CSV table of C-alpha atoms in Angstrom, one decimal:
chain,number,residue,atom,x,y,z
A,406,MET,CA,-28.3,17.2,42.5
A,407,ILE,CA,-25.7,18.1,39.8
A,408,VAL,CA,-24.8,14.7,38.6
A,409,ILE,CA,-20.8,15.2,36.4
A,410,VAL,CA,-20.3,12.1,34.0
A,411,PHE,CA,-16.6,12.1,32.8
A,412,VAL,CA,-16.3,10.3,29.7
A,413,PRO,CA,-13.3,9.9,28.9
A,414,TRP,CA,-13.3,10.1,24.4
A,415,LEU,CA,-15.3,13.2,25.1
A,416,PRO,CA,-12.1,15.9,24.8
A,417,ASN,CA,-10.8,14.5,21.6
A,418,LEU,CA,-13.9,14.5,20.1
A,419,LEU,CA,-15.0,18.6,20.6
A,420,ALA,CA,-10.9,18.7,20.1
A,421,MET,CA,-11.2,17.1,15.9
A,422,PHE,CA,-14.9,19.4,15.9
A,423,THR,CA,-13.5,22.3,15.9
A,424,ARG,CA,-10.1,20.8,13.7
A,425,LYS,CA,-12.5,21.2,11.5
A,426,LEU,CA,-14.8,24.3,12.4
A,427,PHE,CA,-11.4,26.2,11.9
A,428,ILE,CA,-10.5,24.8,8.6
A,429,LYS,CA,-13.8,26.1,6.5
A,430,ILE,CA,-13.7,28.7,7.9
A,431,LEU,CA,-10.2,29.4,7.3
A,432,ALA,CA,-11.4,28.1,3.4
A,433,ALA,CA,-13.9,30.3,3.5
A,434,VAL,CA,-11.9,33.4,4.2
A,435,MET,CA,-9.8,32.2,1.7
A,436,VAL,CA,-11.6,31.9,-1.1
A,437,ILE,CA,-13.2,36.1,-0.7
A,438,ALA,CA,-10.4,37.1,-0.3
A,439,VAL,CA,-8.6,35.9,-3.2
A,440,ALA,CA,-12.2,37.6,-4.5
A,441,CYS,CA,-11.5,40.3,-3.3
A,442,ASN,CA,-8.3,40.6,-4.9
A,443,VAL,CA,-9.4,39.3,-8.0
A,444,LEU,CA,-11.2,41.8,-8.8
A,445,LYS,CA,-9.1,44.9,-7.1
A,446,LYS,CA,-7.5,43.3,-10.4
A,447,GLU,CA,-9.7,43.4,-12.9
A,448,GLU,CA,-11.6,46.7,-11.8
A,449,PRO,CA,-9.1,49.6,-14.2
A,450,ASP,CA,-10.2,47.6,-17.0
A,451,GLN,CA,-13.6,46.9,-16.0
A,452,ASP,CA,-13.7,50.9,-16.7
A,453,ILE,CA,-11.7,50.4,-19.4
A,454,ILE,CA,-14.2,47.9,-21.2
A,455,MET,CA,-17.1,50.0,-20.5
A,456,PHE,CA,-16.0,53.0,-21.8
A,457,LEU,CA,-14.8,50.8,-25.1
A,458,ASN,CA,-19.1,49.7,-25.2
A,459,GLY,CA,-19.3,53.6,-24.6
A,460,PHE,CA,-17.4,54.7,-27.8
A,461,GLN,CA,-19.3,51.3,-29.9
A,462,SER,CA,-22.1,52.9,-29.1
A,463,SER,CA,-21.6,56.4,-30.1
A,464,LEU,CA,-20.5,54.4,-33.6
A,465,SER,CA,-24.6,55.2,-34.6
A,466,LYS,CA,-24.6,59.2,-32.9
A,467,SER,CA,-23.6,61.8,-34.9
A,468,ASP,CA,-19.6,62.9,-35.3
A,469,GLU,CA,-19.5,65.3,-32.8
A,470,VAL,CA,-20.6,62.8,-30.2
A,471,ILE,CA,-17.7,60.6,-30.9
A,472,LEU,CA,-15.0,62.7,-31.6
A,473,GLY,CA,-16.1,63.7,-27.3
A,474,TYR,CA,-14.0,59.9,-27.2
A,475,PHE,CA,-11.3,61.8,-28.3
A,476,ASP,CA,-8.5,64.1,-27.2
A,477,ALA,CA,-5.8,63.6,-29.7
A,478,HIS,CA,-3.4,65.9,-31.8
A,479,GLN,CA,-5.0,64.5,-34.9
A,480,SER,CA,-7.0,66.2,-37.0
A,481,LYS,CA,-10.6,65.5,-37.2
A,482,GLU,CA,-10.4,64.6,-41.0
A,483,SER,CA,-7.8,61.4,-40.1
A,484,ILE,CA,-10.0,60.6,-37.6
A,485,LEU,CA,-13.4,60.4,-38.8
A,486,SER,CA,-11.9,58.7,-42.5
A,487,ALA,CA,-11.2,56.4,-39.7
A,488,ILE,CA,-14.3,56.4,-38.0
A,489,ARG,CA,-16.3,56.0,-41.3
A,490,ILE,CA,-15.0,52.5,-41.4
A,491,LEU,CA,-15.6,51.4,-38.5
A,492,GLN,CA,-19.6,52.6,-39.3
A,493,ASN,CA,-20.0,50.6,-42.9
A,494,LYS,CA,-20.0,54.1,-43.8
A,495,GLU,CA,-16.8,53.9,-46.4
A,496,HIS,CA,-17.6,51.0,-48.6
A,497,GLU,CA,-21.0,49.5,-49.7
A,498,PHE,CA,-19.6,46.6,-50.1
A,499,ILE,CA,-16.8,46.1,-47.2
A,500,ALA,CA,-18.4,45.0,-43.8
A,501,CYS,CA,-16.0,45.6,-41.2
A,502,SER,CA,-16.5,44.4,-37.4
A,503,VAL,CA,-13.5,45.2,-34.9
A,504,GLY,CA,-14.2,42.5,-31.6
A,505,PHE,CA,-14.1,45.5,-28.6
A,506,ALA,CA,-15.0,43.0,-26.4
A,507,ASP,CA,-11.8,40.9,-26.9
A,508,ALA,CA,-9.2,44.0,-26.7
A,509,ALA,CA,-6.3,43.5,-24.9
A,510,ILE,CA,-5.2,46.1,-22.6
A,511,SER,CA,-1.9,46.7,-21.9
A,512,ARG,CA,-0.6,50.3,-19.4
A,513,GLU,CA,3.5,52.1,-20.4
A,514,GLU,CA,4.9,54.4,-19.7
A,515,ALA,CA,2.6,56.5,-22.8
A,516,GLY,CA,-0.5,55.9,-21.4
A,517,ILE,CA,-3.2,53.4,-21.7
A,518,ARG,CA,-2.6,50.7,-24.9
A,519,VAL,CA,-6.2,48.6,-26.3
A,520,THR,CA,-5.5,46.6,-29.5
A,521,MET,CA,-7.9,45.3,-31.0
A,522,PRO,CA,-8.6,43.2,-33.5
A,523,ALA,CA,-11.2,43.8,-36.7
A,524,HIS,CA,-12.0,41.8,-39.4
A,525,PHE,CA,-13.3,43.2,-43.3
A,526,ALA,CA,-15.3,41.0,-45.8
A,527,SER,CA,-16.9,41.4,-48.6
A,528,GLN,CA,-20.4,41.6,-48.2
A,529,ASN,CA,-23.6,42.0,-52.0
A,530,ILE,CA,-21.0,41.0,-54.4
A,531,ASP,CA,-20.2,37.8,-56.2
A,532,GLY,CA,-16.6,36.2,-53.6
A,533,ASP,CA,-15.4,35.6,-50.6
A,534,PHE,CA,-13.3,38.7,-49.6
A,535,GLN,CA,-11.5,38.9,-46.5
A,536,GLU,CA,-9.1,40.9,-44.5
A,537,SER,CA,-7.9,40.7,-40.0
A,538,ALA,CA,-5.7,42.7,-38.9
A,539,THR,CA,-6.2,45.5,-35.4
A,540,ILE,CA,-6.7,48.8,-34.8
A,541,THR,CA,-5.3,50.6,-31.1
A,542,PHE,CA,-6.2,52.9,-29.1
A,543,TRP,CA,-3.6,55.1,-26.6
A,544,LEU,CA,-6.2,56.0,-23.6
A,545,LYS,CA,-5.4,58.4,-20.5
A,546,PRO,CA,-8.2,58.6,-17.6
A,547,LYS,CA,-10.4,61.7,-17.8
A,548,LYS,CA,-13.1,63.1,-15.3
A,549,LYS,CA,-13.3,59.7,-14.0
A,550,SER,CA,-13.6,57.8,-18.0
A,551,PHE,CA,-11.1,58.2,-20.5
A,552,VAL,CA,-10.5,59.7,-24.1
A,553,ILE,CA,-9.3,58.3,-27.0
A,554,THR,CA,-5.9,60.1,-27.1
A,555,LYS,CA,-4.1,58.3,-30.5
A,556,LEU,CA,-5.6,56.5,-32.9
A,557,GLU,CA,-2.6,53.9,-34.7
A,558,GLY,CA,-4.4,52.3,-37.5
A,559,GLU,CA,-2.1,52.4,-40.4
A,560,GLU,CA,-2.6,48.4,-40.7
A,561,PHE,CA,-6.0,48.5,-39.6
A,562,TYR,CA,-6.1,51.1,-43.1
A,563,ASN,CA,-3.4,48.6,-44.9
A,564,ALA,CA,-6.2,45.2,-44.5
A,565,PHE,CA,-9.0,48.1,-45.4
A,566,THR,CA,-7.3,49.5,-49.0
A,567,SER,CA,-6.3,45.7,-49.4
A,568,ILE,CA,-9.6,44.1,-49.3
A,569,ARG,CA,-10.7,47.1,-52.1
A,570,GLY,CA,-8.3,46.5,-54.4
A,571,GLU,CA,-8.8,42.7,-54.6
A,572,MET,CA,-12.6,44.2,-54.9
A,573,GLU,CA,-12.2,45.9,-56.8
A,574,TRP,CA,-13.3,44.9,-60.3
A,575,LYS,CA,-15.6,42.3,-58.0
A,576,VAL,CA,-17.0,46.1,-57.5
A,577,GLU,CA,-16.9,47.6,-60.8
A,578,THR,CA,-19.7,45.0,-61.7
A,579,ALA,CA,-21.8,44.9,-59.0
A,580,ARG,CA,-22.1,48.8,-59.0
A,581,GLU,CA,-23.0,48.5,-63.2
A,582,PHE,CA,-25.1,45.6,-62.4
A,583,LYS,CA,-27.1,47.6,-60.4
A,584,LYS,CA,-26.9,51.2,-62.3
A,585,ARG,CA,-29.2,48.6,-65.2
A,586,GLU,CA,-30.6,46.0,-63.4
A,587,ALA,CA,-33.8,47.5,-64.7
A,588,ILE,CA,-33.1,47.0,-67.8
A,589,TYR,CA,-31.9,43.9,-67.1
A,590,THR,CA,-35.3,43.2,-65.7
A,591,GLN,CA,-37.2,44.5,-69.3
A,592,ALA,CA,-34.8,42.8,-71.9
A,593,LYS,CA,-35.4,39.0,-69.2
A,594,THR,CA,-39.2,40.3,-70.4
A,595,LEU,CA,-38.6,41.2,-74.6
A,596,GLN,CA,-36.8,37.8,-74.5
A,597,GLN,CA,-40.2,36.1,-74.1
A,598,GLN,CA,-41.0,37.5,-77.6
A,599,TYR,CA,-37.5,37.3,-79.0
A,600,ASP,CA,-34.5,34.9,-79.4
A,601,SER,CA,-32.3,37.0,-78.1
A,602,VAL,CA,-31.6,40.7,-76.3
A,603,ILE,CA,-28.3,40.7,-77.2
A,604,TRP,CA,-27.5,44.9,-75.9
A,605,TYR,CA,-29.2,47.8,-75.4
A,606,THR,CA,-28.8,52.1,-76.6
A,607,THR,CA,-29.8,55.5,-74.8
A,608,TYR,CA,-30.8,57.7,-77.0
A,609,ASP,CA,-32.3,61.1,-76.6
A,610,GLN,CA,-33.3,59.6,-72.3
A,611,LYS,CA,-34.7,56.4,-74.5
A,612,ASN,CA,-33.6,53.3,-74.7
A,613,TYR,CA,-34.0,50.8,-77.1
A,614,PHE,CA,-33.1,47.1,-76.9
A,615,TYR,CA,-31.6,45.1,-80.1
A,616,VAL,CA,-33.7,42.2,-80.7
A,617,ILE,CA,-33.4,38.6,-82.6
A,618,LYS,CA,-34.9,36.0,-83.8
A,619,GLY,CA,-33.1,33.5,-85.2
A,620,THR,CA,-29.9,31.8,-84.2
A,621,TRP,CA,-26.9,34.7,-83.0
A,622,ASN,CA,-23.2,33.7,-82.9
A,623,ILE,CA,-21.0,37.2,-81.8
A,624,GLY,CA,-17.9,35.2,-82.9
A,625,GLU,CA,-19.3,34.6,-85.8
A,626,TRP,CA,-21.0,38.1,-87.2
A,627,SER,CA,-17.5,39.7,-85.8
A,628,THR,CA,-15.7,38.1,-88.4
A,629,THR,CA,-17.7,38.7,-91.8
A,630,LEU,CA,-19.6,42.3,-91.6
A,631,LYS,CA,-20.4,41.8,-95.5
A,632,THR,CA,-22.9,39.1,-95.2
A,633,LYS,CA,-25.6,37.7,-93.4
A,634,PRO,CA,-23.7,35.6,-90.4
A,635,GLY,CA,-25.6,33.0,-89.8
A,636,ASN,CA,-29.4,32.4,-89.9
A,637,TYR,CA,-31.1,35.3,-87.7
A,638,THR,CA,-32.6,38.8,-87.8
A,639,MET,CA,-32.5,41.8,-85.9
A,640,GLY,CA,-34.8,44.4,-84.9
A,641,LEU,CA,-35.3,47.6,-82.4
A,642,VAL,CA,-38.0,48.1,-80.0
A,643,SER,CA,-38.2,50.8,-77.2
A,644,GLU,CA,-38.4,50.0,-73.8
A,645,GLN,CA,-42.1,49.7,-73.6
A,646,GLY,CA,-41.3,46.4,-75.8
A,647,ALA,CA,-42.9,48.5,-78.7
A,648,SER,CA,-41.4,47.4,-81.7
A,649,ILE,CA,-39.5,50.3,-83.7
A,650,ILE,CA,-37.9,48.3,-86.4
A,651,PRO,CA,-38.8,45.3,-87.2
A,652,ALA,CA,-37.1,42.3,-86.5
A,653,ALA,CA,-35.7,41.8,-90.8
A,654,TYR,CA,-32.4,42.8,-91.1
A,655,ASP,CA,-29.0,41.7,-91.2
A,656,LEU,CA,-27.6,45.1,-88.9
A,657,ILE,CA,-28.9,48.1,-87.2
A,658,GLY,CA,-26.6,50.7,-86.4
A,659,THR,CA,-26.3,53.6,-83.6
A,660,ILE,CA,-29.2,55.8,-83.8
A,661,GLY,CA,-28.2,59.1,-85.2
A,662,PHE,CA,-24.2,58.2,-85.6
A,663,ASP,CA,-25.1,60.0,-88.5
A,664,VAL,CA,-27.9,61.9,-88.9
A,665,PRO,CA,-30.2,62.8,-85.5
A,666,GLY,CA,-32.9,61.0,-85.7
A,667,LEU,CA,-31.9,58.1,-87.8
A,668,VAL,CA,-30.4,54.6,-88.1
A,669,GLU,CA,-28.5,52.6,-90.6
A,670,ILE,CA,-30.0,48.8,-91.5
A,671,LYS,CA,-27.8,46.5,-93.8
A,672,LYS,CA,-29.5,43.6,-95.7
A,673,ASN,CA,-27.7,41.7,-98.0
A,674,GLY,CA,-24.7,42.9,-97.6
A,675,LYS,CA,-26.6,46.8,-98.7
A,676,VAL,CA,-27.1,49.8,-96.5
A,677,GLY,CA,-30.6,51.5,-95.5
A,678,TYR,CA,-32.1,54.2,-93.7
A,679,PHE,CA,-35.0,53.5,-91.1
A,680,ASN,CA,-36.3,57.0,-89.1
A,681,LEU,CA,-36.9,56.2,-85.5
A,682,GLU,CA,-39.4,59.6,-85.0
A,683,THR,CA,-42.3,57.9,-88.2
A,684,GLN,CA,-41.0,54.5,-87.4
A,685,GLN,CA,-40.9,54.3,-91.7
A,686,GLN,CA,-37.7,52.9,-94.0
A,687,ILE,CA,-36.8,56.2,-95.8
A,688,VAL,CA,-34.2,55.0,-97.8
A,689,GLU,CA,-34.4,51.4,-98.7
A,690,PRO,CA,-31.5,48.7,-98.3
A,691,LEU,CA,-29.9,48.6,-101.5
A,692,TYR,CA,-27.0,50.1,-101.6
A,693,ASP,CA,-22.9,49.4,-100.9
A,694,MET,CA,-22.6,52.8,-99.0
A,695,ILE,CA,-24.8,55.7,-98.4
A,696,ILE,CA,-23.3,58.8,-97.6
A,697,PRO,CA,-25.2,61.9,-95.6
A,698,TYR,CA,-24.4,65.3,-97.3
A,699,THR,CA,-26.6,68.2,-96.2
A,700,ALA,CA,-28.0,69.1,-92.8
A,701,ASP,CA,-31.4,68.5,-94.6
A,702,ASN,CA,-31.3,64.7,-94.0
A,703,SER,CA,-30.5,64.1,-97.6
A,704,PHE,CA,-27.6,61.1,-98.8
A,705,ALA,CA,-25.4,60.2,-101.3
């Protein structure tokens, strides 16, 4: 026997449960619908971002690979000039970074406009130089991807030119220092034996250093050439540190200025000559002036 028991509040309970379940299902459907709608909206931009990522990776590859991303009327040279900046090959003291991931993408009648922030900063020199700009690519679809139909870089180039101009003096100083770094290192070594190393010269592909014992004052020296300008003596040493002319004179002149291989020396206001090869004083500094007058190193 089946007994049916009627419970008065049961229909209301079932109805309430059904409503809650319906609301949950409806909410889930709405979330899925919104997610699908967003995904559809972002899909085209995702393709562009993937293209930009590929382009960024290509910057470490050959010019042929990089130019494969372009289908533009611009010359190969103009495109590669921008590429060299992007590759940080245009200037050893300027680092360029482009925010490919932060690209602003818009679809216009002329095509797809992609504008990216660019930043320039100094590197490997004293001082902090910085410039910011944008660079723009115009894209068009091609074979399930894109190609760059135009590179707009006027603002980009202007920023690069600006920071390069601001850094010009610092860059020149850094380059010259780099060229002479080994010489400066040798000068520091020589200063362990002498009080000062005031300058150097290159003669016959060899470097020579002017050294000082005592107190050197460039201001006094430049205004009192006829007399001994301070409590010091000057000499000349080779790049290996060997003494060529003893540090016993008021002034050592330019090597080979009057006669090849000879150096003018001055002491107590008087002039003489030293032979670089034999490392011997050949004319004692007893004269007010010495004038070479023959090819065989004769003097008057």
